[in-house]
Coordinates of C-alpha atoms in Angstrom, one line a residue:
X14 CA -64.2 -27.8 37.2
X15 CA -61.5 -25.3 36.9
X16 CA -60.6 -23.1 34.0
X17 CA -57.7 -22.2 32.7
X18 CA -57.5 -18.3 31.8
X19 CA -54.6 -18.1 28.7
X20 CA -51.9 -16.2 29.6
X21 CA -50.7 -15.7 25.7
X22 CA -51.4 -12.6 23.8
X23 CA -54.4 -12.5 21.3
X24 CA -53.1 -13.4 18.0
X25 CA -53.6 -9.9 16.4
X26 CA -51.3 -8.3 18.8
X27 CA -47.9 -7.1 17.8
X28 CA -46.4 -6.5 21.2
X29 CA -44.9 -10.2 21.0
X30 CA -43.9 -10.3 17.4
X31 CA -40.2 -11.2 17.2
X32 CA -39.8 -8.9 14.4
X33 CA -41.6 -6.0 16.0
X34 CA -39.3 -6.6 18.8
X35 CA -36.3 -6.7 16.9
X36 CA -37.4 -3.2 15.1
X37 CA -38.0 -1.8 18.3
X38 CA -34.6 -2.1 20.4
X39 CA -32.6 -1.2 17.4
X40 CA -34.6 2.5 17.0
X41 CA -33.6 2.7 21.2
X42 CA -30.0 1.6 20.4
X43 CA -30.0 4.2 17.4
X44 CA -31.6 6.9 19.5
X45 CA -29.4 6.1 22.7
X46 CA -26.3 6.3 20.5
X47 CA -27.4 9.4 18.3
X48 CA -28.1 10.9 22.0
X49 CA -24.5 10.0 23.0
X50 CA -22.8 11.1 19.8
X51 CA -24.6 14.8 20.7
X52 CA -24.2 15.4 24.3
X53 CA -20.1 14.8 23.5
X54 CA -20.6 17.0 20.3
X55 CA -22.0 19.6 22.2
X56 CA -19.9 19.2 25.2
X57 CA -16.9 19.4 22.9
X58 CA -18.0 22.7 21.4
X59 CA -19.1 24.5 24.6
X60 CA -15.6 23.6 26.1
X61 CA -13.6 24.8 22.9
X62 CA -15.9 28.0 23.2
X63 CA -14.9 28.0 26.9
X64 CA -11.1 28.0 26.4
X65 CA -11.5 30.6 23.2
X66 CA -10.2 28.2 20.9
X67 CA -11.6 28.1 17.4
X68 CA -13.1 25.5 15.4
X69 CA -13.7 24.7 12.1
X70 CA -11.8 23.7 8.9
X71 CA -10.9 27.6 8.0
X72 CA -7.4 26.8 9.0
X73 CA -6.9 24.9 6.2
X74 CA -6.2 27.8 4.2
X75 CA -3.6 29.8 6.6
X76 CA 0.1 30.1 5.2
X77 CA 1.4 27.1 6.9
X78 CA 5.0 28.4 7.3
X79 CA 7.2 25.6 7.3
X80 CA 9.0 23.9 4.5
X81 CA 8.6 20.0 4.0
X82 CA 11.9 17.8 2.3
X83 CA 9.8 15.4 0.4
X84 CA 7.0 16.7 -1.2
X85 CA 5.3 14.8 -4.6
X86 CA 3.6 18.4 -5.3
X87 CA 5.3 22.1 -5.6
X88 CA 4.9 23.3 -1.3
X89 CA 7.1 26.0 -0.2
X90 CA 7.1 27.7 3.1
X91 CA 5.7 31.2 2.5
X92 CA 3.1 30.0 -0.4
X93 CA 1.8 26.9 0.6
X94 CA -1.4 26.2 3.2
X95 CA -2.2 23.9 5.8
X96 CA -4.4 22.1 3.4
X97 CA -1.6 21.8 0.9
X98 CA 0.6 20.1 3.6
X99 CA -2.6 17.9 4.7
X100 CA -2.1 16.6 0.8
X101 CA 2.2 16.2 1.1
X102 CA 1.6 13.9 3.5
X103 CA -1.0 12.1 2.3
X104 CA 1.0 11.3 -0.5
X105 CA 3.6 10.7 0.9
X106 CA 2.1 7.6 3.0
X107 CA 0.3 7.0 0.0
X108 CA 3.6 6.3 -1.6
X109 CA 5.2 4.3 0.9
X110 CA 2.4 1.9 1.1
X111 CA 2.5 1.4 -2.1
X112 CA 5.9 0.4 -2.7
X113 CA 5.6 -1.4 0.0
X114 CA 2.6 -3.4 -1.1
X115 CA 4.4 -4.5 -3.8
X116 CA 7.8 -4.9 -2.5
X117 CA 6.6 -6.9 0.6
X118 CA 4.1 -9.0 -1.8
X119 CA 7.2 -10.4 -3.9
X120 CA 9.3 -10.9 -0.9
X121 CA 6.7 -12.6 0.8
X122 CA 5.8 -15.1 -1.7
X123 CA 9.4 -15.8 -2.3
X124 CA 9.9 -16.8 1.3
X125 CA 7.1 -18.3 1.9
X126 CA 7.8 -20.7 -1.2
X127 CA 11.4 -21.0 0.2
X128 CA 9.9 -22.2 3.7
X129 CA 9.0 -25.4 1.7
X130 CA 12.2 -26.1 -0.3
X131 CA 13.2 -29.3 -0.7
X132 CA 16.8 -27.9 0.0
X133 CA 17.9 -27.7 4.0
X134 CA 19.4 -24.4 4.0
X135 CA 17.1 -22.9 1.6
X136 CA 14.4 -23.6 4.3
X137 CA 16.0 -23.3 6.8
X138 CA 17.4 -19.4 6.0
X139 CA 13.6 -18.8 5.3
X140 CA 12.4 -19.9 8.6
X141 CA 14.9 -17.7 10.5
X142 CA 14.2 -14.7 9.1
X143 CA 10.6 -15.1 9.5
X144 CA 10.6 -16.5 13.4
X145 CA 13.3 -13.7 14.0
X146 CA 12.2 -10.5 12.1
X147 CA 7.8 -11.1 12.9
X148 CA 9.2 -11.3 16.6
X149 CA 10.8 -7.8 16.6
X150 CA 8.8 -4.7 17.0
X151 CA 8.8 -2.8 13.8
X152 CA 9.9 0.3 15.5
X153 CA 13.0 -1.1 17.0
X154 CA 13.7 -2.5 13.1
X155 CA 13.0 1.1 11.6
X156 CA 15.1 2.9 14.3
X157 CA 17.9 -0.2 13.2
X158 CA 17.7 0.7 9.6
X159 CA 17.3 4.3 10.0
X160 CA 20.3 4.9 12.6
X161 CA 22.2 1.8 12.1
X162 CA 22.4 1.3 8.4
X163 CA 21.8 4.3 6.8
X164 CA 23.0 6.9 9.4
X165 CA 26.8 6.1 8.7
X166 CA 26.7 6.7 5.3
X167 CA 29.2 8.9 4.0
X168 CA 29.4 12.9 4.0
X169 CA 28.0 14.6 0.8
X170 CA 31.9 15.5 0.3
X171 CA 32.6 12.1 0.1
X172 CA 29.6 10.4 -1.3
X173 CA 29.6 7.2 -3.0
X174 CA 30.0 7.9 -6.5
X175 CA 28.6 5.7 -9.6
X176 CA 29.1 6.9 -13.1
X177 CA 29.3 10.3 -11.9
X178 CA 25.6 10.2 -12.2
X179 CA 24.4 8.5 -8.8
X180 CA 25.8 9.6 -5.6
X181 CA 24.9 8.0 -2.4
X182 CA 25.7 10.0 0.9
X183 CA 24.0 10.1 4.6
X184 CA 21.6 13.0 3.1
X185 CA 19.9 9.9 0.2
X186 CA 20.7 9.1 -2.8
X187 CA 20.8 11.1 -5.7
X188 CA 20.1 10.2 -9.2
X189 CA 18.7 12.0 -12.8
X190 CA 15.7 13.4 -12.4
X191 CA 13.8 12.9 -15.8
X192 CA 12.9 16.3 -17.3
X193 CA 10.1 15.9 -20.5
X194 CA 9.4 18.1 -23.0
X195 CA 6.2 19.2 -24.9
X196 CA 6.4 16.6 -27.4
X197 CA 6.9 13.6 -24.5
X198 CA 3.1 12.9 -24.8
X199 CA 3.6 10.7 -27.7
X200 CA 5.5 8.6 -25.5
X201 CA 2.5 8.9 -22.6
X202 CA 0.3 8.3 -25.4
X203 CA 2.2 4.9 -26.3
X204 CA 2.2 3.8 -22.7
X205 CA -1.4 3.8 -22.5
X206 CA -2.0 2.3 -26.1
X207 CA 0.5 -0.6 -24.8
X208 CA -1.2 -1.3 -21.1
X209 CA -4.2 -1.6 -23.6
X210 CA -2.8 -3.8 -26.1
X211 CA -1.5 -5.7 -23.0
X212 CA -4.9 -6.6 -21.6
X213 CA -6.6 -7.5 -24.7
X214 CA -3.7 -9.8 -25.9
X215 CA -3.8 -11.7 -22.6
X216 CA -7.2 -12.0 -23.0
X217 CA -7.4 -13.4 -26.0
X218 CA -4.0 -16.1 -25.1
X219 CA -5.7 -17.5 -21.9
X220 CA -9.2 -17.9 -24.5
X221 CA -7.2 -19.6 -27.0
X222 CA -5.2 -21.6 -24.5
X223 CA -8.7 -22.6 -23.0
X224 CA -9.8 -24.0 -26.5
X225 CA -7.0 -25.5 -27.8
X226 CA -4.3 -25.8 -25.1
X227 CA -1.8 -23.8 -27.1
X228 CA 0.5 -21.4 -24.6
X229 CA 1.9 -18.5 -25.8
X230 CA 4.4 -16.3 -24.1
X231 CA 2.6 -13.5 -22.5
X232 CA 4.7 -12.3 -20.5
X233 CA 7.1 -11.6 -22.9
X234 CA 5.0 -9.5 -25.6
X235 CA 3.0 -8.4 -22.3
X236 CA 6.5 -6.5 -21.7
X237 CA 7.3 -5.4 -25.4
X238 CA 3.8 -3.7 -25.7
X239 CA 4.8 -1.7 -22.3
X240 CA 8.0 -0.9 -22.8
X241 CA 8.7 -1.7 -26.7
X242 CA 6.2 0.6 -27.8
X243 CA 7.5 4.1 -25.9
X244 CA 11.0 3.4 -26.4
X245 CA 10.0 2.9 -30.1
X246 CA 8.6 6.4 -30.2
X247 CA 10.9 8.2 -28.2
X248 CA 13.8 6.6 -30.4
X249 CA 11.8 7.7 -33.4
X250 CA 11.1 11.3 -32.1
X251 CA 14.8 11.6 -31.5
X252 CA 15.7 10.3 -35.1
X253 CA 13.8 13.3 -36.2
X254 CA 15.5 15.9 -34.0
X255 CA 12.9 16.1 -31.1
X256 CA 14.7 15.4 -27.5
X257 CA 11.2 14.5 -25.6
X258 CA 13.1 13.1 -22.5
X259 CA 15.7 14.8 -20.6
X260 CA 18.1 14.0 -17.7
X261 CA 18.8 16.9 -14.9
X262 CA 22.1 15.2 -13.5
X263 CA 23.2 15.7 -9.9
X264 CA 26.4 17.6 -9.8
X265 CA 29.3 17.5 -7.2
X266 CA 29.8 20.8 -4.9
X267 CA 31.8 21.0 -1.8
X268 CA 29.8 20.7 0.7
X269 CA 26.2 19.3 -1.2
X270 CA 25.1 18.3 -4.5
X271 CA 23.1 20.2 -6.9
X272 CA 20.1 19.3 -9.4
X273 CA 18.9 15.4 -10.0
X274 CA 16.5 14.0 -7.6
X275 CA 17.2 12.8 -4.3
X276 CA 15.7 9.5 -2.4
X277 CA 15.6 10.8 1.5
X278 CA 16.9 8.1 4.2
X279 CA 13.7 8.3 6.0
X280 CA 12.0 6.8 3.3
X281 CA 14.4 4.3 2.4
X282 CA 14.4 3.2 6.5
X283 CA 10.5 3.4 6.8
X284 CA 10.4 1.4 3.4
X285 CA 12.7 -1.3 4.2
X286 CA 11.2 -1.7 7.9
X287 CA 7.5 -2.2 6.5
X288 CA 9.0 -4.4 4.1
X289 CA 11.1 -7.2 5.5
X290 CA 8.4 -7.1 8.9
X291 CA 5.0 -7.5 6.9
X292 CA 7.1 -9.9 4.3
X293 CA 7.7 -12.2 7.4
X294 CA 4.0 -12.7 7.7
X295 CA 3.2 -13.0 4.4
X296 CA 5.8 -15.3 3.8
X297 CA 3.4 -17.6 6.8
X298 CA 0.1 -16.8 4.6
X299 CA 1.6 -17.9 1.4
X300 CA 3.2 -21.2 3.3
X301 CA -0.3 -21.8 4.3
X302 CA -2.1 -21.2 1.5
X303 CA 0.6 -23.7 -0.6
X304 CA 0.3 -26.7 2.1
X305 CA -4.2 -26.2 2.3
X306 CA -3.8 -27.3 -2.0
X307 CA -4.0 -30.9 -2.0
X308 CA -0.9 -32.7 -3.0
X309 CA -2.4 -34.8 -5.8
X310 CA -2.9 -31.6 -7.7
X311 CA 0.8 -31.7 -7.6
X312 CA 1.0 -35.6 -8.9
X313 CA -1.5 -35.0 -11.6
X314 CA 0.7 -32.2 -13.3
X315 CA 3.8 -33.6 -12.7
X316 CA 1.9 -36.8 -14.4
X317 CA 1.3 -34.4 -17.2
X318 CA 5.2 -33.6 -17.8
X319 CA 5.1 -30.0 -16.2
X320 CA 8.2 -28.9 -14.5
X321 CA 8.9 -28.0 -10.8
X322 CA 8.2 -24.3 -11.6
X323 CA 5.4 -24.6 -13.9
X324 CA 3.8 -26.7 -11.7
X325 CA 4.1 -23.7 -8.9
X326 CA 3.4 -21.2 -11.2
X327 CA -0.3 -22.6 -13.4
X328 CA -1.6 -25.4 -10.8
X329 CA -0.2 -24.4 -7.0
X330 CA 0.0 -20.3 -6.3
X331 CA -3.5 -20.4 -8.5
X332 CA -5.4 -22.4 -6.4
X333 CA -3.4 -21.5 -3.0
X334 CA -4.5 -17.8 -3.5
X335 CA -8.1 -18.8 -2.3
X336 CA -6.7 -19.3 1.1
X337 CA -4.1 -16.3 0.6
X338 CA -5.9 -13.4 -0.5
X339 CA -8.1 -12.9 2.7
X340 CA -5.2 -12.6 5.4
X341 CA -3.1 -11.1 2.8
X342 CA -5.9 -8.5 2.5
X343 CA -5.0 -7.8 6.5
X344 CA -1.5 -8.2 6.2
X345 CA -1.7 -4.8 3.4
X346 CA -4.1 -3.3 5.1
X347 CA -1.1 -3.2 8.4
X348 CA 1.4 -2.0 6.2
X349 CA -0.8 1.6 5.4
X350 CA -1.3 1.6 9.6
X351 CA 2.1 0.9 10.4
X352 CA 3.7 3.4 8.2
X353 CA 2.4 5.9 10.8
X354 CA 5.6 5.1 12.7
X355 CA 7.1 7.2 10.6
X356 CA 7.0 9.6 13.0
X357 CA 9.7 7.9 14.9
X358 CA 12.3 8.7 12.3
X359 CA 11.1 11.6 10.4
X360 CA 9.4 10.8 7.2
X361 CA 7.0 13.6 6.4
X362 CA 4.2 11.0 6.0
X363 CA 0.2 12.5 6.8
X364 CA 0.7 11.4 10.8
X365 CA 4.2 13.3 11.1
X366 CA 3.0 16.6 9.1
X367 CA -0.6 16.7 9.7
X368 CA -0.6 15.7 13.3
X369 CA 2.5 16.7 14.4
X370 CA 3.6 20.4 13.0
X371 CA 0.4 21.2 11.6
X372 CA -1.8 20.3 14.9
X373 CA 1.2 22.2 17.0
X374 CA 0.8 25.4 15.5
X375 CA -2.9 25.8 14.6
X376 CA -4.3 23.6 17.9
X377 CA -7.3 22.5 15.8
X378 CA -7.0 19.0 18.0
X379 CA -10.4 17.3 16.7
X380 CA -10.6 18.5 13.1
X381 CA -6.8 17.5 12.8
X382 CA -7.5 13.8 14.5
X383 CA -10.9 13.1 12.5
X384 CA -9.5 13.9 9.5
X385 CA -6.4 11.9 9.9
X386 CA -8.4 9.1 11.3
X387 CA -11.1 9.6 8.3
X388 CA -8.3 8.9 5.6
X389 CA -6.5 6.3 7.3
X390 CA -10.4 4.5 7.0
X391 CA -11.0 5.6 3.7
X392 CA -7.4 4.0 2.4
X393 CA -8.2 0.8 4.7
X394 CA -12.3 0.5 2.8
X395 CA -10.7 0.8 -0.3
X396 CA -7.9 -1.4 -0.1
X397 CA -10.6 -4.2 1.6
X398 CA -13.1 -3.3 -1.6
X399 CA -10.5 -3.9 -4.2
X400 CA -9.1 -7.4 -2.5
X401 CA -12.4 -8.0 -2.2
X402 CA -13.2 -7.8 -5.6
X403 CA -10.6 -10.1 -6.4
X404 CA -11.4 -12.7 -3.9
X405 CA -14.6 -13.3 -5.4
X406 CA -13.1 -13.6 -8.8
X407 CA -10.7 -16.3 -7.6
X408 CA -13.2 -18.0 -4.8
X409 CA -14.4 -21.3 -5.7
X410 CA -17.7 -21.7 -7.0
X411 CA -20.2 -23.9 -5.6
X412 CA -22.1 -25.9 -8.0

């Protein structure tokens, strides 16, 4: 009689214990990487020792020695640092991005509703400029824009005049720059008291429009809290003699203009070229995300006696923007990355200043490329965390 010896572990050992197994690999992958990350860590700083080149973030407080045309904070040549241009540029992309979030959102959603008009060339005009301008690179549309529109402007000499206040010229446009005085911070103060007034108001309308059906028109004292309220004080503060807001108005010379404000080309091509590319494919989300809401939806309000429009605005874009808000959350996060093609036609933006004239003259090629690479993830984690946030609040809830 033969016996059979077990070939199975005793049941006290944790060799074969899934979990065990599982713990262990991932402390090798975590060592194996960690080991990685090192040996090129030291490699790195052995060869940088090698070729005498320093390292280091010190740099970032060396005279950087350059002047920059569009610049959100005060940077001169001779008293600014490398750190202080790190921050012009940052803003600067910060700033196109977010124009052109917003800019490409409201394009977007008004082609991607004009995709599915009733009316033949309505839809028609939509789906050309979104099978034609998503097909293009968007560098060959911001070299169009930058060269071909913009770049044949006139002379300053002869610059486009309107109410001798706004000139338009191949160097940008310029316009009254706003100039405020001690006293303005009434108005500042009123701004903020109106966004707050806003918020609570709305509030309490969708609450009461909840309990007893009654709409009100937010949107209309929505706006007269944000702007009623600081053009009430600053009309009052001048009916008592204070001036709080002043205009510094461009002025005419031969061969330039002097004073206002000026809106540089690059970012009005680099602006435009973000905007009509990403709004071609968020005009496709927003198609999508109208056609996934069932079409009774659309019966049961018009059953109801709601219009065309209301029924876009309170039953159809509400419900669509479940579908919408995760590509769409791609679709902004491309607009930030793609502004780094800046470069191509000479916005100042962080890749053009930082990694371009700042990396040039210091040669600081890693510290210059991980810091540039850790904002551009720090701007993409916050923009996912905030859309995020407002996925969940408009996700539909399992019961």
């Amino acid at each position: 009689m033969q016996t059979t010896v077990s070939q199975e572990a005793p049941k006290g050992s944790i060799l074969y214990d899934p979990k065990v197994r599982g713990i262990f690999y991932q402390v090798v992958l975590v060592a194996i990487v960690a080991f990685i990350i090192y040996e090129a860590v030291t490699n790195a700083a052995e060869n940088l020792q090698r070729a005498k080149i320093a390292s280091g973030f010190g740099f970032l407080n060396n005279t950087a020695g350059f002047d920059i045309n569009q610049a959100l904070i005060n940077f001169s040549a001779a008293g600014s640092t490398y750190g202080d241009a790190f921050i012009v540029g940052l803003l600067n992309t910060l700033l196109v991005s977010a124009f052109g979030i917003v800019f490409a959102t409201i394009l977007g959603f008004i082609v991607g509703i004009a995709r599915l008009s009733k009316n033949w060339i309505v839809s028609k005009v939509a789906m050309v400029y979104v099978e034609t301008i998503r097909n293009i690179p968007l560098l060959l549309q911001l070299l169009f824009w930058y060269h071909a529109v913009l770049a044949p402007l006139p002379q300053p000499r002869d610059s486009i005049n309107v109410g001798n206040s706004f000139f338009l010229n191949a160097r940008g446009l310029f316009m009254p720059k706003p100039l405020f005085a001690g006293d303005a911070w009434v108005i500042w103060v009123a701004l903020a008291v109106g966004v707050v007034a806003t918020i609570l108001f709305r509030r309490w309308a969708w609450k009461q429009q909840a309990a007893t059906g009654k709409l009100y028109p937010i949107n209309w004292i929505s706006l007269g809290f944000v702007v009623g309220l600081p053009v009430l004080m600053w009309i009052l503060l001048a009916l008592f003699g204070a001036n709080p807001i002043s205009f510094d108005v461009p002025v005419k010379g031969t061969f330039n203009l002097r004073g206002g404000m000026t809106v540089y080309p690059e970012f009005v091509a680099l602006l435009l070229g973000l905007v009509t590319y990403t709004a071609a494919f968020i005009g496709e989300v927003v198609r999508a995300g109208i056609l996934a809401v069932s079409k009774g939806q659309t019966e049961a309000s018009s059953a109801l006696g709601l219009t065309s429009a209301q029924n876009l605005r309170l039953v159809v874009i509400p419900q669509a923007m479940r579908v919408i808000i995760p590509p769409l959350t791609s679709q902004y996060l491309n607009i930030t990355k793609n502004s780094s093609l800046a470069v191509a036609i000479g916005y100042p933006d962080l890749v053009q200043v930082f990694m371009g004239t700042v990396l040039n003259q210091t040669g600081q090629a890693i510290e210059v490329v991980v810091i540039t690479m850790a904002v551009y993830l720090t701007i993409s984690l916050v923009t996912s965390f905030v859309m995020n946030i407002y996925n969940r609040r408009v996700a539909i809830v399992e019961r």
